[in-house]
PDB file of C-alpha atoms in Angstrom:
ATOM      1  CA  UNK A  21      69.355  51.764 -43.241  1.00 40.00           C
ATOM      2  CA  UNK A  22      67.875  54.476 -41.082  1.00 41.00           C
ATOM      3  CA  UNK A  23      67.987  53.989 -37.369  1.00 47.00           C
ATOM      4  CA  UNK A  24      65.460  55.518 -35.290  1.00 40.00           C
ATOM      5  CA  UNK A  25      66.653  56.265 -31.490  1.00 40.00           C
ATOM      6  CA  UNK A  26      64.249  55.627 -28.396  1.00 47.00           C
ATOM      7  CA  UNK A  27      61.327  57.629 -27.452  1.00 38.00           C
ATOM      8  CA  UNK A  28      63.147  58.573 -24.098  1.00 41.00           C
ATOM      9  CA  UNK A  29      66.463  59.724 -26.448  1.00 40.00           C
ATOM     10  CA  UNK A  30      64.112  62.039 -28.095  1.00 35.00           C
ATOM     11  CA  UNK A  31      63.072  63.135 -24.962  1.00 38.00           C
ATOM     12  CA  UNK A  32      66.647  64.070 -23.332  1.00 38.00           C
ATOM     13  CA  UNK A  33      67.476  65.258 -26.987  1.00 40.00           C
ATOM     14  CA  UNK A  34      65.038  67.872 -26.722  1.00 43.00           C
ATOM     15  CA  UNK A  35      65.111  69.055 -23.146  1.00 45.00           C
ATOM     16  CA  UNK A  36      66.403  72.384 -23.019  1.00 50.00           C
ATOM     17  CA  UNK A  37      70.475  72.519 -21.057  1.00 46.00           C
ATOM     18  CA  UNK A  38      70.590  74.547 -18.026  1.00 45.00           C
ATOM     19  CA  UNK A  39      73.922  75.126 -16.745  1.00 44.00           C
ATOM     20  CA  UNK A  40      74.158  74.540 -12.907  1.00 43.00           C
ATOM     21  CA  UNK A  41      73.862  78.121 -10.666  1.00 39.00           C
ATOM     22  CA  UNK A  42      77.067  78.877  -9.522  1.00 45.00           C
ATOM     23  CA  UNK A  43      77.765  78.671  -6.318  1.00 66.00           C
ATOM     24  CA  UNK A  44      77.401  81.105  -3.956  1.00 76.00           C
ATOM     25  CA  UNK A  45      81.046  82.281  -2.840  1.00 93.00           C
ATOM     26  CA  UNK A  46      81.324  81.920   1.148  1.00 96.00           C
ATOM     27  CA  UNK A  47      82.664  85.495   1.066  1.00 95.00           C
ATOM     28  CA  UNK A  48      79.083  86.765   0.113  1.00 94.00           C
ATOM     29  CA  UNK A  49      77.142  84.623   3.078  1.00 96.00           C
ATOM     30  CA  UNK A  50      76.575  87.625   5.841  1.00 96.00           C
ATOM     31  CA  UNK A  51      73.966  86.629   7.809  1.00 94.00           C
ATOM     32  CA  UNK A  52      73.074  89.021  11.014  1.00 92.00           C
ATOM     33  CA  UNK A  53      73.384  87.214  14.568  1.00 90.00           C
ATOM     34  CA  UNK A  54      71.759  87.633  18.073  1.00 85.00           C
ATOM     35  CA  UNK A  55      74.556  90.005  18.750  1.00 80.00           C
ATOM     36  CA  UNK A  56      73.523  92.372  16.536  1.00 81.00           C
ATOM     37  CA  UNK A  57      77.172  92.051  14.785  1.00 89.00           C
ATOM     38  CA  UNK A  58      76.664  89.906  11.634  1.00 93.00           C
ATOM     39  CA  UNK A  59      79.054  86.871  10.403  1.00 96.00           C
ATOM     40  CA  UNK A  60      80.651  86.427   6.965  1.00 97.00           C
ATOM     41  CA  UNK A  61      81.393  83.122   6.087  1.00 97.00           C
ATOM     42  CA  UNK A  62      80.102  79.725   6.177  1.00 96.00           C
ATOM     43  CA  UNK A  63      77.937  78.977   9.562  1.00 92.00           C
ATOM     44  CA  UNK A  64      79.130  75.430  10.127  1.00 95.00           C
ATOM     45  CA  UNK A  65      83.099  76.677   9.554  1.00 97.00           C
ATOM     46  CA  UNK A  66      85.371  74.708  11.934  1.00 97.00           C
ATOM     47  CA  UNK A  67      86.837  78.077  13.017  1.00 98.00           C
ATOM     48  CA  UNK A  68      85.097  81.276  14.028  1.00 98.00           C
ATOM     49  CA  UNK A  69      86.885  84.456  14.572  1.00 98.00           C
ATOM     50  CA  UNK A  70      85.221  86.938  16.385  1.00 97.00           C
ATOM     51  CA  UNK A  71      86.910  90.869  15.780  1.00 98.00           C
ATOM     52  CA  UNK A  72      86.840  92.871  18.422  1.00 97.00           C
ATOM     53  CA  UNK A  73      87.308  96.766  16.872  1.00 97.00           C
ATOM     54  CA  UNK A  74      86.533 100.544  17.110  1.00 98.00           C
ATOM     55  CA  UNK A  75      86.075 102.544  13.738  1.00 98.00           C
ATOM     56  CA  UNK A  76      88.451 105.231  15.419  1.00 98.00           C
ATOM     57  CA  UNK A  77      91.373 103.060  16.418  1.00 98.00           C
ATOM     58  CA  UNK A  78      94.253 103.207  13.769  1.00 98.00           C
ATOM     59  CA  UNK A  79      95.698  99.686  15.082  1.00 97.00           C
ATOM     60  CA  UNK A  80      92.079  97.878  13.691  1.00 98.00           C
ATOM     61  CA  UNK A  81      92.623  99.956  10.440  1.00 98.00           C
ATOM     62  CA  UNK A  82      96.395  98.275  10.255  1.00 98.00           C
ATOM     63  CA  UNK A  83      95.400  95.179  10.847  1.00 98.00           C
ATOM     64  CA  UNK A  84      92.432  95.245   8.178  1.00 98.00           C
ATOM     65  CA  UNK A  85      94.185  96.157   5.755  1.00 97.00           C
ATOM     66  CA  UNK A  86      96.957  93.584   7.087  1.00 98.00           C
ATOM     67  CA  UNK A  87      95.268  90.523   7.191  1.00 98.00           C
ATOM     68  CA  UNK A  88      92.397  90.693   4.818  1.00 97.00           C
ATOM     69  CA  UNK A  89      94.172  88.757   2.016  1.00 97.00           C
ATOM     70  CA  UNK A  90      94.575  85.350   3.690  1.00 98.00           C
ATOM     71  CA  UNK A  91      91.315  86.053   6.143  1.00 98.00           C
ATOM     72  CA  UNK A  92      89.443  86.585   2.438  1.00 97.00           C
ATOM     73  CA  UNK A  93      91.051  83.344   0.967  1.00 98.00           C
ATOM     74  CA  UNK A  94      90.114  81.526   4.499  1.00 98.00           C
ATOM     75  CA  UNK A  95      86.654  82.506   4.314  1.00 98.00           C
ATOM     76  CA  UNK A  96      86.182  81.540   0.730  1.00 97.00           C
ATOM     77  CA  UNK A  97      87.596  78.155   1.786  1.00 97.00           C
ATOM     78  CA  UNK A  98      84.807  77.289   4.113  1.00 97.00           C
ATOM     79  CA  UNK A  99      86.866  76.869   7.171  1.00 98.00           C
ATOM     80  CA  UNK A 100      86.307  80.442   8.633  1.00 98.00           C
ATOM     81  CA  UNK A 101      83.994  82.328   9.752  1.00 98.00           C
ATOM     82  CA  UNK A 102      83.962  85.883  11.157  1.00 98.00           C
ATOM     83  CA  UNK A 103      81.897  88.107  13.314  1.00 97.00           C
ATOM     84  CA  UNK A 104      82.811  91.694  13.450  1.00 96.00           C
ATOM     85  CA  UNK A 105      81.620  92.978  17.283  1.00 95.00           C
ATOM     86  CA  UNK A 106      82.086  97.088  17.894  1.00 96.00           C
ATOM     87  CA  UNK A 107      83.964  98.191  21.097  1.00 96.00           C
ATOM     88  CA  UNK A 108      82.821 101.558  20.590  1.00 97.00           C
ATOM     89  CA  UNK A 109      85.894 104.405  22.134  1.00 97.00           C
ATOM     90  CA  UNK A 110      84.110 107.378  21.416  1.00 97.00           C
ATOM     91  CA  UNK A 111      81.342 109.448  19.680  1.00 97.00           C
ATOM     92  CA  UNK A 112      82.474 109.461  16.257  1.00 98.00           C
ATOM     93  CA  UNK A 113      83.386 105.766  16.621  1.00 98.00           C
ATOM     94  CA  UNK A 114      79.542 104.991  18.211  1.00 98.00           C
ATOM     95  CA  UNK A 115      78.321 107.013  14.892  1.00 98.00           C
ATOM     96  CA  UNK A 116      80.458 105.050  12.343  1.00 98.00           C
ATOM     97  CA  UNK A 117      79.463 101.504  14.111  1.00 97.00           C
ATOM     98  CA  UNK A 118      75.710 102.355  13.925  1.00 97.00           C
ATOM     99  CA  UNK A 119      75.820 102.962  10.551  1.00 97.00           C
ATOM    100  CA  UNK A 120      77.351  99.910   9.935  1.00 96.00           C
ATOM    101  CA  UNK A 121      74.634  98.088  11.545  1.00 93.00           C
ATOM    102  CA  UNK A 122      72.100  99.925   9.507  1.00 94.00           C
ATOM    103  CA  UNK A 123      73.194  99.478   6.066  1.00 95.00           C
ATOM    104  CA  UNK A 124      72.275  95.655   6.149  1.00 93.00           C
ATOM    105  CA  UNK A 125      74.196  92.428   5.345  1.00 94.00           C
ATOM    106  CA  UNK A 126      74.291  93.171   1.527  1.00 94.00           C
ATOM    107  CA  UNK A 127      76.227  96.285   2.391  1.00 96.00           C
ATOM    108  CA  UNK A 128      77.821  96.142   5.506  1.00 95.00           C
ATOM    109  CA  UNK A 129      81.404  94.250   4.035  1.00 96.00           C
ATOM    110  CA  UNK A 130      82.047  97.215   1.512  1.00 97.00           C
ATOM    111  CA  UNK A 131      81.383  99.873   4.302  1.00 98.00           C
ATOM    112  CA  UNK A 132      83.132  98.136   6.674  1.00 97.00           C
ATOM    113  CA  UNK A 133      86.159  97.343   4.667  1.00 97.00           C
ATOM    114  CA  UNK A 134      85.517 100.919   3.517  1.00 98.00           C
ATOM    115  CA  UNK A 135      85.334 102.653   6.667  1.00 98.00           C
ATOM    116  CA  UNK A 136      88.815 101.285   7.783  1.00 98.00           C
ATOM    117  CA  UNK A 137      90.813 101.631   3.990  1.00 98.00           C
ATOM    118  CA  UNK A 138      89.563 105.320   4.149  1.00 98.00           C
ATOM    119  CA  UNK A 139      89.800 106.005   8.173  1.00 98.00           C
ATOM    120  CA  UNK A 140      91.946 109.103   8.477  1.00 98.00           C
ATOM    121  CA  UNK A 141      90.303 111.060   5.563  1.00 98.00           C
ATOM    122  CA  UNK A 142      86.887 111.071   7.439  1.00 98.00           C
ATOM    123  CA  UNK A 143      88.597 111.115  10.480  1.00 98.00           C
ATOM    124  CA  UNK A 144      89.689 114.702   9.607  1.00 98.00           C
ATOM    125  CA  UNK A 145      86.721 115.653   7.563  1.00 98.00           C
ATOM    126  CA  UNK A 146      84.545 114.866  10.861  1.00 98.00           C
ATOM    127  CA  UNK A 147      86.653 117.021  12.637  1.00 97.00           C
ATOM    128  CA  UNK A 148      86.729 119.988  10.220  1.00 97.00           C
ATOM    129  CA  UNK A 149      82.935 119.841  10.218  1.00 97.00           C
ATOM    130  CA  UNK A 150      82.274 119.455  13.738  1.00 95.00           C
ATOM    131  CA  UNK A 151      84.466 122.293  14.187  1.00 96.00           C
ATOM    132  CA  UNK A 152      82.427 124.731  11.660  1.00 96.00           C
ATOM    133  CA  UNK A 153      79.217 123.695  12.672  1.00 97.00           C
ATOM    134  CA  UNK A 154      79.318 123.084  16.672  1.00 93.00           C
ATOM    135  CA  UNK A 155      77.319 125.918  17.389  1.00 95.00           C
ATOM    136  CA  UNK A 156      74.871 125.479  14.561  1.00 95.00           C
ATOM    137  CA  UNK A 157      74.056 122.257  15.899  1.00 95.00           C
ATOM    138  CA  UNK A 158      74.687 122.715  19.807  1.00 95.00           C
ATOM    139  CA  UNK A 159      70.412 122.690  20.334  1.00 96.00           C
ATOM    140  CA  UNK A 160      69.192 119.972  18.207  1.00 97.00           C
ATOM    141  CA  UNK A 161      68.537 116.465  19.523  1.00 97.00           C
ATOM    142  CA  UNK A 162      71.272 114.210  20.077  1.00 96.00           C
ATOM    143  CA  UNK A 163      70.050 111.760  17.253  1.00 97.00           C
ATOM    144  CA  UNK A 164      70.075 114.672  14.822  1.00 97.00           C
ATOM    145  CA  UNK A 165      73.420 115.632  15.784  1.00 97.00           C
ATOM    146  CA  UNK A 166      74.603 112.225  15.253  1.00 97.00           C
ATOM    147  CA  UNK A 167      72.898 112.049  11.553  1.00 97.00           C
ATOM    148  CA  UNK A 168      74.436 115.470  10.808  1.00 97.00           C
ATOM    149  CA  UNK A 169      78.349 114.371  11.807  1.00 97.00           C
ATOM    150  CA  UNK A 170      77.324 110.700   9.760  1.00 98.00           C
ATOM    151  CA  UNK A 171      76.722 113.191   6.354  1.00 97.00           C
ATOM    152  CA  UNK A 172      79.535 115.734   7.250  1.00 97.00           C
ATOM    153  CA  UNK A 173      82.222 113.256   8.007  1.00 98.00           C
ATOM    154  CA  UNK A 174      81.590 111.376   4.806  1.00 98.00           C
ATOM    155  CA  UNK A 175      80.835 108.413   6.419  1.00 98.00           C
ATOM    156  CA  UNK A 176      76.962 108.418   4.966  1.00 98.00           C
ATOM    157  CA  UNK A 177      78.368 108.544   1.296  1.00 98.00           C
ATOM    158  CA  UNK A 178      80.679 105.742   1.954  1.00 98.00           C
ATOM    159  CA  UNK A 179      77.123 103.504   3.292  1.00 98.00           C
ATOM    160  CA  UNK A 180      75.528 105.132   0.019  1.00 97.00           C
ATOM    161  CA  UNK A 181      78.502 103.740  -2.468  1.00 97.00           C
ATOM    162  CA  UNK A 182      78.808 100.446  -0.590  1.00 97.00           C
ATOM    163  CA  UNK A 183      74.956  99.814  -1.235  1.00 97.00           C
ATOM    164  CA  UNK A 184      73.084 100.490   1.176  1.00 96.00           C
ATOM    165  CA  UNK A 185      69.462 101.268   0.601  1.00 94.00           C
ATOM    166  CA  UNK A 186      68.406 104.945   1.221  1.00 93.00           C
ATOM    167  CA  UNK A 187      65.645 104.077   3.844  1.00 95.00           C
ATOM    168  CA  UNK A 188      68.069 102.522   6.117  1.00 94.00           C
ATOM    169  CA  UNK A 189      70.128 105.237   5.859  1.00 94.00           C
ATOM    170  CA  UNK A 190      67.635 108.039   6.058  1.00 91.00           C
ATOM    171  CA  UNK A 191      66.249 105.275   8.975  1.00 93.00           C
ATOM    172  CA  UNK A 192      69.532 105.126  11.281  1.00 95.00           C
ATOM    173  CA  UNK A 193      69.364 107.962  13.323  1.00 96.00           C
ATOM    174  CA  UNK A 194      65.244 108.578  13.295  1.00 94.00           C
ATOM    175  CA  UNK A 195      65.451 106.818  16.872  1.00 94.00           C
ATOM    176  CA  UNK A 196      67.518 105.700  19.258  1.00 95.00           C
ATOM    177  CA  UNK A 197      66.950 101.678  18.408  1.00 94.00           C
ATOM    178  CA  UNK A 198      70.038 100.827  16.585  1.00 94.00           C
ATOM    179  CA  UNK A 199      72.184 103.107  18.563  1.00 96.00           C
ATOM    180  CA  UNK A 200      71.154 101.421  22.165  1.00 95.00           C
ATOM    181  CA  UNK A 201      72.101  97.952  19.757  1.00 93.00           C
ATOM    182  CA  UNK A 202      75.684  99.293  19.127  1.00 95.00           C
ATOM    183  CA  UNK A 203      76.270 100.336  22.941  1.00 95.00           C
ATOM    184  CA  UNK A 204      74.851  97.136  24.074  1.00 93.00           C
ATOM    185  CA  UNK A 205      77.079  95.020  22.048  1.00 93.00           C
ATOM    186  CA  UNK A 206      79.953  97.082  22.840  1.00 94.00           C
ATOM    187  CA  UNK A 207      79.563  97.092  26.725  1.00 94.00           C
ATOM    188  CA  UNK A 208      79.102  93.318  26.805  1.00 92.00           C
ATOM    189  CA  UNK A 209      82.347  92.844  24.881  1.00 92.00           C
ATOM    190  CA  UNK A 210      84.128  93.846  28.402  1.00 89.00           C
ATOM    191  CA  UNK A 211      81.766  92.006  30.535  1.00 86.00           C
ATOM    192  CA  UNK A 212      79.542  89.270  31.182  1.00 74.00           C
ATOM    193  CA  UNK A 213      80.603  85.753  29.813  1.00 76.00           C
ATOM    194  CA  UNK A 214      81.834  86.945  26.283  1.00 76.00           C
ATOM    195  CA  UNK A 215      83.464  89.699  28.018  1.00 84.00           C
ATOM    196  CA  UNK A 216      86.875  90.700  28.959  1.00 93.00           C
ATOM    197  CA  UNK A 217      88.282  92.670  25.897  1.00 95.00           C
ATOM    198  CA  UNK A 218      90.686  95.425  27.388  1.00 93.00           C
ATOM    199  CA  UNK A 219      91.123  96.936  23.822  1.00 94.00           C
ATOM    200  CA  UNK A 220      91.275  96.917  20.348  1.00 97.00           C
ATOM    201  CA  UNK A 221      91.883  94.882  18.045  1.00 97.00           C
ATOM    202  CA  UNK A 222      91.247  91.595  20.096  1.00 97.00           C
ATOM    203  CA  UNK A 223      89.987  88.030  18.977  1.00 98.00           C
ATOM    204  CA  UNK A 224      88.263  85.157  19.946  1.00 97.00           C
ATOM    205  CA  UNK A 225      88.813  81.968  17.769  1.00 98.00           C
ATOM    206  CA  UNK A 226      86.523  79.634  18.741  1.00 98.00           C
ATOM    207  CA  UNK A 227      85.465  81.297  21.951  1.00 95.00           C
ATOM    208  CA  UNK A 228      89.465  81.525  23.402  1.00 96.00           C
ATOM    209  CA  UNK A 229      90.279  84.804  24.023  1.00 97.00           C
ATOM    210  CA  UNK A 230      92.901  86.490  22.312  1.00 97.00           C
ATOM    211  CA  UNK A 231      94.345  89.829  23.000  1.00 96.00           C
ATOM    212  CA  UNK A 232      97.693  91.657  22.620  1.00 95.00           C
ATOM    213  CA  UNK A 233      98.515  90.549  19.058  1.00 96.00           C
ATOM    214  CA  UNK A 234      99.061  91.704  15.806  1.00 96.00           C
ATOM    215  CA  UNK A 235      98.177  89.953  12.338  1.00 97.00           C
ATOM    216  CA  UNK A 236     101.507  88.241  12.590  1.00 97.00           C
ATOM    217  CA  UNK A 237     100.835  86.568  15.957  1.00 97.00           C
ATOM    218  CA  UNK A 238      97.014  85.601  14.704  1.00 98.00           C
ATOM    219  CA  UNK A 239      97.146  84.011  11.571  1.00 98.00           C
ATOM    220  CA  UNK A 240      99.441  80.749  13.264  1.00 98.00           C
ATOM    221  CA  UNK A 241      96.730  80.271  15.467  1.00 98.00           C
ATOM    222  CA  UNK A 242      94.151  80.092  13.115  1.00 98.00           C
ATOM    223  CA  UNK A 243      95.883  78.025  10.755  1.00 98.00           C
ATOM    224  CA  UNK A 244      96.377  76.018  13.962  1.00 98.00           C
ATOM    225  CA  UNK A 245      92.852  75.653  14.603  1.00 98.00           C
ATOM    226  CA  UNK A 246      92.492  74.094  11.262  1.00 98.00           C
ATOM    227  CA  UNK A 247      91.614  77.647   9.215  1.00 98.00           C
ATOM    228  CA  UNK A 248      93.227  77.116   5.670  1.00 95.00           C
TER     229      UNK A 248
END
């Protein structure tokens, strides 16, 4: 004998299957912040690591490179967080962290991962091309100046392959907006209440102040401060 199911079988026979969106991987969450800086991770993580760095100091490069397997595999986890805030040392550094602001969240953790993996190369390119085209530039506008070193170095093809879109680049340097942002965010990082970093790299996890240490000496305290 033929059986004939339910009207509401029928119905959830027929309904089309979606498969559930993936979720989104906490490594991918960069969302900018009142400091200008912007923060990869989940907002609500238990831990937040602020980075203190310059784009010019070879001990931030190290300890990129250094920790960004576990910091990666702690982000993903939920249970960090991390702001990257520029202490700018000098003009090529001020040039490489206001790029960095410009290329936008999407961006920004490709150039700045970028940046520091490929640090001496445009370190040297910079200087090659500042040195063949000083006087060539010695009248133009300070801004202009600054754009010029950004495409000579290299450093606006490495914004260009990490994604950032060409009006923001081309945007950068056209005034003096996200330049005064940079130098803001870098004098306040040794003064006023957040203040107090005496060089680079140096931490905060969850507002303590950390200075002095290497990757080896930082990763205990964040798994201490419940960072897995």
């Amino acid at each position: 004998m033929r059986r004939f199911l339910p009207f509401a079988a029928l119905v959830l026979l027929a309904a089309p299957i979606t498969a559930a969106a993936p979720a989104r991987p906490w490594t991918a969450v960069v969302t900018p912040v009142a400091t200008g800086s912007y923060v990869t991770g989940n907002p609500r993580a238990g831990v937040k690591l602020v980075e203190y760095v310059s784009y010019t100091c070879p001990h931030c490069a190290h300890y990129a490179a250094e920790s960004k397997p576990v910091v990666t595999s702690m982000v993903r986890s939920g249970t960090l967080s991390v702001e990257v805030r520029n202490q700018v040392h000098d003009g090529l550094d001020l040039i490489a962290a206001t790029l960095a602001r410009c290329v936008g969240p999407r961006a920004w953790p490709a150039y700045h991962e970028r940046v520091f993996a490929d640090q001496m190369q445009w370190i040297e390119r910079a200087g090659e091309w500042g040195e063949g085209n000083r006087e060539r530039i010695a009248s133009w506008p300070q801004l202009a100046q600054m754009k010029a070193m950004a495409e000579g170095a290299g450093l606006t093809a490495i914004a260009r392959a990490a994604g950032a879109p060409a009006p923001a680049i081309d945007a950068c340097f056209a005034s003096d907006a996200a330049v005064k942002r940079v130098l803001a965010v870098s004098e306040a990082t040794s003064a006023g209440p957040q203040g107090g970093v005496q060089g680079t790299p140096a931490f905060r996890i969850n507002g303590r102040l950390v200075q002095n240490v290497g990757w080896a000496q930082l990763q205990p305290q964040l798994r201490a401060a419940g960072a897995k």
